[in-house]
Amino acid sequence: MRLRQTRSLVLAAAVAVAVSACATTTSPTGRTQVVGGVSQQQLDQMGEQAFAEMKAQKAQTTDARQRAYAACVVNAIVRELPPAWQQRYRWESAVFVDNSPNAFALPGGKVGLYTGIFTVARNQDQLAGVISHEIGHVLANHHNERITRQVGAQGALQVAGAILGSRYEQGIGDAAMQGGSILAQTGFLLPGSRVQEAEADVVGQQLMARAGFDPRASVGLWENMIKASGGNRSPEWLSTHPEPQARLAEMNQRATTLMPEYESARAAGKRPNCG
């Protein structure tokens, strides 16, 4: 057997061994997930610690209107989460001074926005598109899934390196680990991330529609994002985000199917007035 084939087989077997002890669960869209690299309690603590460190190290806006605006949208979205997710955390938001058009949500009920997000999210519905997408990652247990994948990949690389090193000398083992790191990222970790991004789009649009935010606004938001980036992005196979035009088409189609749910929410009195 050629060395290249041996490396691939050893890495594949090692990945399978590394993740075999983890549990499987089902995501909100019905996708099977491998989780369990860390416990939920550990995950929440990690999110809380990361958020506390960021607040200690990064300046927050002094604009009370921005803080209230962000909190209003976050609270409206959180009210549409399953009761357990509302009760588990004391949801908290913060707006950091940074021109990047970014936002994030962390396990432990933490939501962060950069002031730059307001340049692309130009109304409350578009801002809800950002926030609901990020909270969708938390709801869909993506952080645990990512950590579990990374733990599995790193463990597998160590096993692969040890096996190949003992059989083909240590230099070959080291080279296999270096090559394996690239393989793990491009063939194992990043494709999962693209799946997660697409799934967060689904969950996010559902949440915003239920909260009384127009799900069609997500399309305009991501069009603004694309314009702000100048169209610069990595090839899809090296990207953690789906191809932009395909993503917009899917969002647009999904928004159409969610309009009855949005209209029902508005009829029921869910009419956020945040901005």
Coordinates of C-alpha atoms in Angstrom, one line a residue:
M1 CA 0.0 0.0 0.0
R2 CA 1.3 3.4 -0.9
L3 CA 2.2 5.8 1.9
R4 CA -0.4 8.4 0.9
Q5 CA -3.1 5.8 1.0
T6 CA -1.9 4.6 4.4
R7 CA -2.0 8.1 5.8
S8 CA -5.6 8.6 4.7
L9 CA -6.7 5.3 6.1
V10 CA -5.0 5.8 9.4
L11 CA -6.4 9.3 9.8
A12 CA -9.9 8.2 8.9
A13 CA -9.7 5.3 11.4
A14 CA -8.2 7.5 14.1
V15 CA -11.0 10.1 13.6
A16 CA -13.6 7.4 14.0
V17 CA -12.0 6.2 17.2
A18 CA -11.6 9.7 18.6
V19 CA -15.3 10.6 18.2
S20 CA -16.8 7.1 18.9
A21 CA -17.2 7.9 22.6
C22 CA -19.3 11.0 21.9
A23 CA -23.1 11.1 21.9
T24 CA -25.4 11.9 19.0
T25 CA -28.4 14.3 19.1
T26 CA -30.8 15.9 16.7
S27 CA -30.5 19.5 15.7
P28 CA -33.6 21.8 15.3
T29 CA -33.7 21.0 11.6
G30 CA -33.5 17.2 12.1
R31 CA -29.8 16.8 11.4
T32 CA -27.9 14.2 13.4
Q33 CA -25.1 15.9 15.4
V34 CA -22.1 14.4 17.3
V35 CA -21.7 16.2 20.6
G36 CA -20.2 15.6 24.1
G37 CA -16.7 16.9 23.7
V38 CA -17.6 19.0 26.8
S39 CA -20.6 19.0 29.1
Q40 CA -23.3 21.7 28.8
Q41 CA -22.2 23.1 32.1
Q42 CA -18.6 23.4 30.9
L43 CA -19.8 24.9 27.7
D44 CA -21.9 27.5 29.5
Q45 CA -19.0 28.4 31.8
M46 CA -16.7 28.8 28.7
G47 CA -19.2 31.1 27.1
E48 CA -19.6 33.2 30.3
Q49 CA -15.9 33.4 30.8
A50 CA -15.2 34.4 27.2
F51 CA -17.9 37.1 27.4
A52 CA -16.6 38.5 30.8
E53 CA -13.0 38.6 29.4
M54 CA -14.2 40.4 26.3
K55 CA -16.1 43.0 28.3
A56 CA -13.0 43.5 30.4
Q57 CA -10.7 44.0 27.5
K58 CA -12.8 45.7 24.8
A59 CA -14.5 49.0 25.1
Q60 CA -18.3 49.1 25.1
T61 CA -20.4 51.8 23.5
T62 CA -21.5 54.7 25.7
D63 CA -24.5 55.3 23.4
A64 CA -27.5 54.4 25.6
R65 CA -29.7 54.2 22.5
Q66 CA -27.6 51.6 20.8
R67 CA -27.5 49.5 24.0
A68 CA -31.3 49.7 24.4
Y69 CA -31.9 49.0 20.7
A70 CA -29.7 45.8 20.9
A71 CA -31.3 44.7 24.1
C72 CA -34.8 45.2 22.8
V73 CA -34.2 43.0 19.7
V74 CA -32.3 40.3 21.8
N75 CA -35.2 40.1 24.3
A76 CA -37.8 39.8 21.6
I77 CA -35.9 36.9 20.0
V78 CA -35.2 35.2 23.3
R79 CA -38.9 35.2 24.1
E80 CA -39.4 32.9 21.2
L81 CA -36.9 30.3 22.4
P82 CA -38.2 27.1 24.1
P83 CA -39.0 27.7 27.8
A84 CA -36.0 25.7 29.0
W85 CA -33.7 28.0 27.0
Q86 CA -35.3 31.0 28.5
Q87 CA -35.1 29.7 32.0
R88 CA -31.6 28.2 31.8
Y89 CA -29.9 31.5 31.3
R90 CA -30.0 35.2 32.3
W91 CA -29.6 36.5 28.7
E92 CA -27.3 39.4 28.4
S93 CA -26.2 41.6 25.6
A94 CA -23.4 44.1 25.0
V95 CA -22.4 46.5 22.2
F96 CA -18.6 46.7 21.7
V97 CA -16.9 49.6 19.9
D98 CA -15.6 48.1 16.7
N99 CA -16.1 49.1 13.1
S100 CA -16.4 45.5 12.0
P101 CA -20.0 44.5 11.0
N102 CA -20.0 41.5 13.4
A103 CA -22.1 39.9 16.1
F104 CA -22.0 36.7 18.1
A105 CA -23.9 34.7 20.6
L106 CA -22.3 32.3 23.2
P107 CA -23.5 29.5 25.4
G108 CA -24.5 30.8 28.7
G109 CA -26.9 33.3 27.2
K110 CA -24.5 36.0 26.0
V111 CA -24.9 38.1 22.9
G112 CA -22.4 40.6 21.6
L113 CA -22.6 43.1 18.8
Y114 CA -20.0 45.4 17.3
T115 CA -21.0 49.0 16.5
G116 CA -20.1 48.3 12.9
I117 CA -23.1 46.0 12.6
F118 CA -25.4 49.0 12.5
T119 CA -23.9 50.1 9.2
V120 CA -25.3 47.0 7.5
A121 CA -28.3 46.2 9.7
R122 CA -30.2 49.3 8.8
N123 CA -33.5 48.7 10.6
Q124 CA -34.8 46.6 13.5
D125 CA -35.8 43.7 11.2
Q126 CA -32.3 43.4 9.7
L127 CA -30.7 43.6 13.1
A128 CA -33.1 40.8 14.2
G129 CA -31.8 38.8 11.2
V130 CA -28.2 39.1 12.6
I131 CA -29.2 38.4 16.2
S132 CA -31.5 35.5 15.5
H133 CA -28.9 33.9 13.3
E134 CA -26.3 34.1 16.1
I135 CA -28.7 32.8 18.8
G136 CA -29.6 30.1 16.3
H137 CA -26.1 28.8 16.6
V138 CA -26.5 28.5 20.4
L139 CA -30.0 26.9 20.1
A140 CA -28.7 24.3 17.6
N141 CA -25.8 23.3 19.9
H142 CA -23.3 24.3 17.3
H143 CA -20.6 25.3 19.8
N144 CA -20.6 21.8 21.4
E145 CA -20.6 20.2 18.0
R146 CA -17.6 22.3 16.8
I147 CA -15.6 21.6 20.0
T148 CA -16.4 17.9 19.7
R149 CA -15.2 17.9 16.1
Q150 CA -12.0 19.7 17.0
V151 CA -11.3 17.4 19.9
G152 CA -11.8 14.4 17.7
A153 CA -9.6 15.8 14.9
Q154 CA -6.8 16.7 17.3
G155 CA -7.0 13.4 19.0
A156 CA -7.0 11.6 15.7
L157 CA -4.0 13.5 14.4
Q158 CA -2.0 12.5 17.5
V159 CA -2.9 8.9 17.0
A160 CA -2.1 9.0 13.3
G161 CA 1.2 10.7 13.9
A162 CA 2.2 8.1 16.5
I163 CA 1.2 5.1 14.3
L164 CA 2.9 6.4 11.2
G165 CA 5.9 7.5 13.2
S166 CA 6.5 4.1 14.6
R167 CA 6.1 2.4 11.2
Y168 CA 7.8 4.9 8.9
E169 CA 10.1 6.8 11.3
Q170 CA 9.3 10.0 13.2
G171 CA 9.9 12.4 10.4
I172 CA 7.1 10.9 8.4
G173 CA 4.9 10.8 11.4
D174 CA 5.4 14.5 11.9
A175 CA 4.8 15.3 8.3
A176 CA 1.5 13.3 8.4
M177 CA 0.3 15.3 11.4
Q178 CA 1.1 18.6 9.6
G179 CA -0.6 17.4 6.4
G180 CA -3.4 15.9 8.5
S181 CA -4.1 19.3 10.1
I182 CA -4.9 20.8 6.7
L183 CA -7.0 17.7 5.9
A184 CA -8.9 18.0 9.1
Q185 CA -9.7 21.6 8.5
T186 CA -10.6 21.5 4.9
G187 CA -12.3 18.0 4.8
F188 CA -13.6 17.6 8.3
L189 CA -14.0 20.8 10.3
L190 CA -15.0 23.5 7.7
P191 CA -17.7 21.6 5.9
G192 CA -19.4 21.1 9.2
S193 CA -19.2 24.8 9.8
R194 CA -20.8 25.5 6.4
V195 CA -23.6 23.2 7.4
Q196 CA -24.0 25.0 10.7
E197 CA -24.1 28.4 9.0
A198 CA -26.9 27.2 6.7
E199 CA -28.7 25.7 9.7
A200 CA -28.4 29.0 11.7
D201 CA -30.0 30.7 8.7
V202 CA -33.0 28.4 9.0
V203 CA -33.4 28.7 12.7
G204 CA -32.8 32.4 12.7
Q205 CA -35.4 33.2 10.2
Q206 CA -37.9 31.1 12.0
L207 CA -37.2 32.8 15.3
M208 CA -37.4 36.3 13.9
A209 CA -40.7 35.5 12.1
R210 CA -42.2 34.2 15.4
A211 CA -41.0 37.3 17.2
G212 CA -42.8 39.6 14.7
F213 CA -39.7 40.6 12.7
D214 CA -40.0 40.4 8.9
P215 CA -38.1 37.3 7.7
R216 CA -37.6 38.9 4.3
A217 CA -35.2 41.5 6.0
S218 CA -32.5 38.8 6.2
V219 CA -32.1 38.9 2.5
G220 CA -31.5 42.7 2.5
L221 CA -29.1 42.3 5.5
W222 CA -26.9 39.8 3.7
E223 CA -26.9 41.8 0.5
N224 CA -25.6 44.7 2.6
M225 CA -23.0 42.4 4.1
I226 CA -21.8 41.3 0.7
K227 CA -21.5 44.9 -0.5
A228 CA -19.6 45.9 2.7
S229 CA -17.1 43.1 2.1
G230 CA -16.5 44.3 -1.4
G231 CA -17.2 40.8 -2.6
N232 CA -13.9 39.5 -1.1
R233 CA -14.2 36.0 0.2
S234 CA -12.3 32.7 0.1
P235 CA -13.4 29.9 -2.3
E236 CA -16.4 28.0 -0.9
W237 CA -14.4 24.9 -0.1
L238 CA -12.1 27.0 2.2
S239 CA -14.9 29.1 3.7
T240 CA -17.0 28.7 6.8
H241 CA -20.0 30.3 5.0
P242 CA -22.2 29.1 2.2
E243 CA -21.8 30.6 -1.3
P244 CA -23.4 34.1 -1.1
Q245 CA -25.9 34.0 -4.0
A246 CA -27.1 30.5 -3.2
R247 CA -27.5 31.6 0.4
L248 CA -29.6 34.6 -0.6
A249 CA -31.8 32.5 -2.9
E250 CA -32.5 30.1 -0.1
M251 CA -33.2 32.9 2.4
N252 CA -35.6 34.5 0.0
Q253 CA -37.5 31.3 -0.7
R254 CA -37.7 30.5 3.1
A255 CA -38.9 34.0 3.9
T256 CA -41.9 33.5 1.5
T257 CA -42.9 30.3 3.4
L258 CA -42.5 32.0 6.7
M259 CA -44.8 35.0 5.9
P260 CA -47.9 33.3 7.3
E261 CA -46.1 32.7 10.6
Y262 CA -44.9 36.3 10.6
E263 CA -48.3 37.7 9.9
S264 CA -49.8 35.5 12.6
A265 CA -47.3 36.8 15.1
R266 CA -48.1 40.4 14.2
A267 CA -51.9 39.6 14.5
A268 CA -51.2 38.2 18.0
G269 CA -49.7 41.5 19.1
K270 CA -46.0 40.7 18.6
R271 CA -45.0 44.0 17.1
P272 CA -41.5 44.9 18.3
N273 CA -40.7 48.6 18.4
C274 CA -37.0 48.6 19.1
G275 CA -35.5 51.1 16.6

